[in-house]
Short mmCIF file of C-alpha atoms in Angstrom, two decimals:
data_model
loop_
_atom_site.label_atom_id
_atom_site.label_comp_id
_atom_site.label_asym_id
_atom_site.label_seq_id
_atom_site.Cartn_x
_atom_site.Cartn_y
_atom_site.Cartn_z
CA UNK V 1 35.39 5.75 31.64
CA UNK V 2 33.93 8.96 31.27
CA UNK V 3 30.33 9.61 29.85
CA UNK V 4 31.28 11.50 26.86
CA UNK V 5 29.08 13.17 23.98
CA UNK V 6 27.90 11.06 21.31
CA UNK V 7 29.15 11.87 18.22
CA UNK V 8 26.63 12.13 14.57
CA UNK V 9 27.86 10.28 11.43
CA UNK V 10 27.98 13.04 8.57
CA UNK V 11 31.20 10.74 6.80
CA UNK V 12 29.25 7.50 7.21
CA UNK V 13 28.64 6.18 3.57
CA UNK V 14 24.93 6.73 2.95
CA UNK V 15 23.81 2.76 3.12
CA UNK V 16 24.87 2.84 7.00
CA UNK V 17 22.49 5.80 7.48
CA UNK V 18 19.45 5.62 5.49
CA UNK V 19 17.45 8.65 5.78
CA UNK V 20 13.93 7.17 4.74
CA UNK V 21 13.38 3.77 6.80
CA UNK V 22 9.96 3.13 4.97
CA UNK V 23 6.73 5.35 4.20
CA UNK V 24 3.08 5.19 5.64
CA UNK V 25 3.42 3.20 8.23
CA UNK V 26 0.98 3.78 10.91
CA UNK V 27 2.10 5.59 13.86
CA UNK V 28 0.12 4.23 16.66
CA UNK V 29 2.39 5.14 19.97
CA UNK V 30 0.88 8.67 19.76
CA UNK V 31 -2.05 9.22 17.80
CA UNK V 32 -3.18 12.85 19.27
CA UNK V 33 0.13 14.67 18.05
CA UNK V 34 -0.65 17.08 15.87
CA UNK V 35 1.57 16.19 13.07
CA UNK V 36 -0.14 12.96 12.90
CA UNK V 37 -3.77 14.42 13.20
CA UNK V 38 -3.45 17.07 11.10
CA UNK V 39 -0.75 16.46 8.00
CA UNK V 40 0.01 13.89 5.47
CA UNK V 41 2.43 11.70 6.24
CA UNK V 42 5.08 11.43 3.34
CA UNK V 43 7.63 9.14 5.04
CA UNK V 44 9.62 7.72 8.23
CA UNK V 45 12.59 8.74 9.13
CA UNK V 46 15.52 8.22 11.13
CA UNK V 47 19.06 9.38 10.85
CA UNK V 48 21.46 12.08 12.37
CA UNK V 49 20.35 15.38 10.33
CA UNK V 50 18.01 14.02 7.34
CA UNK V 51 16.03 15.39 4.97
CA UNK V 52 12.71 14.30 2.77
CA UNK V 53 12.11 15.41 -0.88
CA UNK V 54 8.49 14.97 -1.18
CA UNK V 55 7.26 15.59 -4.76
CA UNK V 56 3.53 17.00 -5.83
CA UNK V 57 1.94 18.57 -8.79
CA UNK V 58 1.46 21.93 -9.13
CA UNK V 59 -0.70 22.48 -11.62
CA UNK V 60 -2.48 19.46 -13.19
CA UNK V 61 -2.50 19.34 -16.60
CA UNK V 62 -5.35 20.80 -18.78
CA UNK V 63 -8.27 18.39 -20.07
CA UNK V 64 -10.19 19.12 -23.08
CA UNK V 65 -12.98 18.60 -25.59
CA UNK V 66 -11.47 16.77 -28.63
CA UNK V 67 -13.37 15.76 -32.27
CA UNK V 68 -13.65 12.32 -32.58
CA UNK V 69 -10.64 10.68 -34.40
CA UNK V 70 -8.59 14.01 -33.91
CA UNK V 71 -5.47 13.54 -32.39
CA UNK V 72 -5.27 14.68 -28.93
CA UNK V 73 -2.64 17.55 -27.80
CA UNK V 74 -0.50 17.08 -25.41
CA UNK V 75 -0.51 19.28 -22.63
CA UNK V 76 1.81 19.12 -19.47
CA UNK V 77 1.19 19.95 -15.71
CA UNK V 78 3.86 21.50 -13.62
CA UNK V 79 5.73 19.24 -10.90
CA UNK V 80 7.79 20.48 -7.90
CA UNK V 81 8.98 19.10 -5.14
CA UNK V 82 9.15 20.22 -1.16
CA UNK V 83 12.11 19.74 1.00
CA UNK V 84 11.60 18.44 4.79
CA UNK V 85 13.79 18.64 7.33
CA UNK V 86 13.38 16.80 10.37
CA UNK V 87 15.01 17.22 13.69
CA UNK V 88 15.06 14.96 16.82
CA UNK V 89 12.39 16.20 19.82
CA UNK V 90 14.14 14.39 23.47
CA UNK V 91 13.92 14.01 26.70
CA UNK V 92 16.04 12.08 29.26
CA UNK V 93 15.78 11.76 32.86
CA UNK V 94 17.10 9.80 35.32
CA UNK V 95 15.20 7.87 38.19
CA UNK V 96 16.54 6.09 41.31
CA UNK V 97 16.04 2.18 41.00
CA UNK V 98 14.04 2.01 44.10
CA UNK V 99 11.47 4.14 42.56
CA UNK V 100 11.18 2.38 39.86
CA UNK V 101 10.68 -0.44 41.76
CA UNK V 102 7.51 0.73 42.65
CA UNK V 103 4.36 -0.73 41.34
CA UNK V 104 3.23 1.08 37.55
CA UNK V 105 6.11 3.74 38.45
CA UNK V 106 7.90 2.88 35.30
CA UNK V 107 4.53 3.42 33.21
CA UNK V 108 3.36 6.17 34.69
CA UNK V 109 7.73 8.23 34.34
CA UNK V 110 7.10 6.92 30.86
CA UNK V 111 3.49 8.18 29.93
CA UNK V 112 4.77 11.50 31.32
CA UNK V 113 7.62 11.50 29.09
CA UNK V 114 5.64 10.72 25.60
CA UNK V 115 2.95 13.40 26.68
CA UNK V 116 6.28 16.05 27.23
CA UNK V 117 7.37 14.60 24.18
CA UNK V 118 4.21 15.15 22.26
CA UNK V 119 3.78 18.50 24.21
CA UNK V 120 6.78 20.25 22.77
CA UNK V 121 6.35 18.57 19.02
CA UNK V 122 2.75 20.15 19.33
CA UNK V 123 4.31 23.85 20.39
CA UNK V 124 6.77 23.89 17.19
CA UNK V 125 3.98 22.63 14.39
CA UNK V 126 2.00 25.10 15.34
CA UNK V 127 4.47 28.48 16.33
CA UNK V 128 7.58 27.39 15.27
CA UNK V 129 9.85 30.47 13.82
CA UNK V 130 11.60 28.70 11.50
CA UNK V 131 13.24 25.42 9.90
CA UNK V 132 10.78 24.55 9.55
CA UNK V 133 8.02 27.51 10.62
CA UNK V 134 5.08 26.47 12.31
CA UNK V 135 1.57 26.51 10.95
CA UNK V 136 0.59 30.20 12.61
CA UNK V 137 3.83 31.65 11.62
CA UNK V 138 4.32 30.02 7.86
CA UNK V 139 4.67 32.78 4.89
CA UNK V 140 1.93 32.80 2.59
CA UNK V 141 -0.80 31.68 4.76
CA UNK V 142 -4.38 33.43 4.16
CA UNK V 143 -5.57 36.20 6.73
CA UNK V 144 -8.98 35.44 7.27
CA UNK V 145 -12.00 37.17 8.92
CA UNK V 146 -13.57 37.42 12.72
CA UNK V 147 -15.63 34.43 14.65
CA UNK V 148 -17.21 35.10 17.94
CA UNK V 149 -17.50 38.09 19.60
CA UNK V 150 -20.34 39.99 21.54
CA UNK V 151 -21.20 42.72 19.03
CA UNK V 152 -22.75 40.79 16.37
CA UNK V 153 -21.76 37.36 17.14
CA UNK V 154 -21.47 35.13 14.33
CA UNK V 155 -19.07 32.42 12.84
CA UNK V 156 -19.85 33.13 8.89
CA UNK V 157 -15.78 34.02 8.77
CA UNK V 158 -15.22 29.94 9.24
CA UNK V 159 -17.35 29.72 6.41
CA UNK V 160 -15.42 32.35 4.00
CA UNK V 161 -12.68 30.50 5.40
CA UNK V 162 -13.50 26.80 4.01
CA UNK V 163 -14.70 28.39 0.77
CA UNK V 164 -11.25 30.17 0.27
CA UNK V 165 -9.92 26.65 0.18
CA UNK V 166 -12.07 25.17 -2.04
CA UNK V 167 -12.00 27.92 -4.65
CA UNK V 168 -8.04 26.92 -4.55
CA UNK V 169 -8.73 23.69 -5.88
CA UNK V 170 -8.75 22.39 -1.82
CA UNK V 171 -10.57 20.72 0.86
CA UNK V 172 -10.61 22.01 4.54
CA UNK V 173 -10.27 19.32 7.20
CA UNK V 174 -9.23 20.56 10.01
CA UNK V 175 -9.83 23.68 12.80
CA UNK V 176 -7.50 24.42 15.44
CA UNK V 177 -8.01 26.76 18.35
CA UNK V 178 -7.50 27.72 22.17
CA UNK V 179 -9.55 26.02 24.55
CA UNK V 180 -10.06 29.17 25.70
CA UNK V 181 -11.54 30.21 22.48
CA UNK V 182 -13.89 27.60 22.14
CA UNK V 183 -15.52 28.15 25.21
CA UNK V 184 -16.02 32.00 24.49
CA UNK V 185 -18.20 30.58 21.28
CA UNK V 186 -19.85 27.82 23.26
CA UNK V 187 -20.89 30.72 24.64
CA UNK V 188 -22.31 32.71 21.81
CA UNK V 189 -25.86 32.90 22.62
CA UNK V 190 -29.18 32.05 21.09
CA UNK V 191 -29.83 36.13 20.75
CA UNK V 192 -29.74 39.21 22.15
CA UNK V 193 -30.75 38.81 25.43
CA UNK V 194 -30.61 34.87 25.70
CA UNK V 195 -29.29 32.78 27.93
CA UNK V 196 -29.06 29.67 25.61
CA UNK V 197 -25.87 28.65 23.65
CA UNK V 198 -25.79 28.75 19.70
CA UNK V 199 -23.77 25.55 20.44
CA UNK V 200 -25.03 23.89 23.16
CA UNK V 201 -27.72 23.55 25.60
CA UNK V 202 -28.22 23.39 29.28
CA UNK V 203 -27.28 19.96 29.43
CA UNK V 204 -24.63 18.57 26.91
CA UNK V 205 -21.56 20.01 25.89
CA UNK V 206 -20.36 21.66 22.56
CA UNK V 207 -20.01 18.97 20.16
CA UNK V 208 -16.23 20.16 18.86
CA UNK V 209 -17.51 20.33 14.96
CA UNK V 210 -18.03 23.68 13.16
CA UNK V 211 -19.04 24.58 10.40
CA UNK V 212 -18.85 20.62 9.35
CA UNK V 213 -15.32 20.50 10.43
CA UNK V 214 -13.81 18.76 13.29
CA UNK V 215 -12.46 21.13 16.05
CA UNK V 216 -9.23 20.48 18.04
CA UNK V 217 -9.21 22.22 21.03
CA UNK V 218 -4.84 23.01 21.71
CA UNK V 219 -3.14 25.53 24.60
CA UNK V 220 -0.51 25.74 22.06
CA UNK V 221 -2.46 27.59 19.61
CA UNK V 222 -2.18 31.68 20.44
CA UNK V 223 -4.90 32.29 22.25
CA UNK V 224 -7.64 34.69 19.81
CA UNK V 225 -6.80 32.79 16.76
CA UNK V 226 -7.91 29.76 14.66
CA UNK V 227 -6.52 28.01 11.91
CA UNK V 228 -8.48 26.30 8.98
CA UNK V 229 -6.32 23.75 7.09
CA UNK V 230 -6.50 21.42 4.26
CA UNK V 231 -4.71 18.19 5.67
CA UNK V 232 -3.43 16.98 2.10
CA UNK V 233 -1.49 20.12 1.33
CA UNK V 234 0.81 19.96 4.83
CA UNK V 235 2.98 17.32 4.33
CA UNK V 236 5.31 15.43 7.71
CA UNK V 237 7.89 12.90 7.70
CA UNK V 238 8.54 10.76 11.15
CA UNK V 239 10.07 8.29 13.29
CA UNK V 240 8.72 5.72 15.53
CA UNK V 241 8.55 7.81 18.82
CA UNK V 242 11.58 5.63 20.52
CA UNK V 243 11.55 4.63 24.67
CA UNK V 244 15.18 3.57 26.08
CA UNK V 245 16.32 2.70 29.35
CA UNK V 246 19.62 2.38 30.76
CA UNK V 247 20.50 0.39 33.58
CA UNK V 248 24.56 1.39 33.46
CA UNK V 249 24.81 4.55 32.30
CA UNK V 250 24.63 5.70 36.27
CA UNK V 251 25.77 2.63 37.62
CA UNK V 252 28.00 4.58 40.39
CA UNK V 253 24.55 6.42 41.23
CA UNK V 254 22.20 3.24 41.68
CA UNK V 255 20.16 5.17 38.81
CA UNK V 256 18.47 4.27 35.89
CA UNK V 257 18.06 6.45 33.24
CA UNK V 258 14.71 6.97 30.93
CA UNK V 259 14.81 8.62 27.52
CA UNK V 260 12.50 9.48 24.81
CA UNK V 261 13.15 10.44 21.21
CA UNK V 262 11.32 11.33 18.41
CA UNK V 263 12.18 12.95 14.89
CA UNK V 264 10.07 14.96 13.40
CA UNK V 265 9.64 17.30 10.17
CA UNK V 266 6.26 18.99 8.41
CA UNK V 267 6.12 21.68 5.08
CA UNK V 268 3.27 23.48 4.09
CA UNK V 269 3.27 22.56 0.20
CA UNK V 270 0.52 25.21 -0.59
CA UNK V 271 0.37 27.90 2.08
CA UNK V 272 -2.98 29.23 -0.05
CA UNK V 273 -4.73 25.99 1.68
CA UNK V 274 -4.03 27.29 5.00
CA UNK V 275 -6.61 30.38 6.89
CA UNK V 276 -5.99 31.94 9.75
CA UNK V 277 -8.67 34.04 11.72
CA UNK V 278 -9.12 35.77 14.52
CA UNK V 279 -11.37 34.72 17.24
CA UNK V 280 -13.00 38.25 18.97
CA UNK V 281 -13.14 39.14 22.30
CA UNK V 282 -16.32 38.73 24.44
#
């Protein structure tokens, strides 16, 4: 028989595709993707084209002083919701059985598949043009300032950045950049004219915190920016990341073939929350 396409169940009744399997669970199979490091997780999901409605409040609702024994007003916040859609990050190759046979072969195809996996989910969180847009290219995002650079270095721009945030009601958590980037402020000197690193010293590294936030180093981040983000306000729905092997599907081939799958889906509930700056040249 022919290896055909598989075909999606859109006119499945709903109870033989449930979109939400269960909500924050711990993902443990691959803790450095970005969607796990750096968003809330509002749900797992599985199905052939699903979607999350993730509600949050708006506005909370006003607090105030009251006489004793008055009766107290009531006052309402504003509630909204954000829609997530997910799609299904894959890859599938296929591997004669007597190299599989060979001692830690099958870990090794399979490590190389969740890091190619991870890889590409990485690339869309963070450029992605659309549905959904990644975190450099999402509307409504804050321009911030300059960090680094060899005319007046400095890195007081992170700091307007984390204070944007918090003056919207925030918290920063997170800052992304290059690896590229970072080492052009590792190398920020001392002063003018030193040879020693605002950042480091002679003999230890950079520790990957500024400004009291945690860096992440990523090649998918455009190289001469940074983004600042408030964790809480980015909201992700996903699967289990999902590891199959076929021993038939090439049976006339004496192959076996590996696949990986994992969906995937993120929203930026309050864009305001989110800073991007500009790292200067040397």
């Amino acid at each position: 028989m022919p290896i055909t396409s598989p075909a999606t169940t859109p006119q499945i009744p709903e109870g033989w595709r449930p979109n939400v399997v269960s909500t924050f669970d711990p993902d443990d199979q691959i803790p450095e993707a970005l969607i796990i490091t750096c968003t809330s997780r509002a749900g797992e999901i599985e199905g052939d084209a699903p979607r999350v409605l993730v509600p949050y409040v708006k506005t909370d609702a006003a607090a105030d002083f009251i006489a004793e024994g008055a009766p107290i007003p009531v006052t309402a916040g504003a509630y909204d919701q954000v829609a997530i859609d997910t799609h299904k990050v894959s890859v599938l190759s296929t591997f004669a059985r007597e190299v599989l046979e060979q001692p830690q072969a099958a870990t090794r195809i399979v490590n190389s598949m969740r890091r190619s996996i991870v890889r590409k989910a990485d690339q869309a969180f963070l450029s992605n043009a659309s549905g959904p847009a990644g975190l450099l290219t999402t509307a409504g995002i804050v321009a911030g300032g300059d960090i680094g650079g060899s005319v007046g270095p400095d890195i007081y721009a992170l700091y307007d950045a984390i204070a944007a945030i918090e003056n919207d009601g925030g918290q920063a958590t997170n800052l992304l950049m290059n690896p590229l980037d970072w080492a052009k402020l590792a190398r920020i000197p001392m002063g003018t004219g030193s040879n020693v690193s605002l950042l480091a010293d002679a003999h230890n590294g950079a520790e990957r915190i500024l400004g009291g936030l945690p860096v992440t180093v990523h090649p998918s981040v455009t190289v001469g920016k940074a983004i600042v983000i408030d964790k809480s306000e980015v909201v992700s729905a996903y699967g289990q990341l999902h590891l199959d092997r076929s021993d038939h599907a090439f049976f006339a081939n004496d192959a076996i073939a590996i696949r990986a799958t994992w969906r995937i889906g993120w929203a930026a509930v309050r864009p305001s929350r989110i800073v991007k700056l500009t790292v200067a040249a040397d």
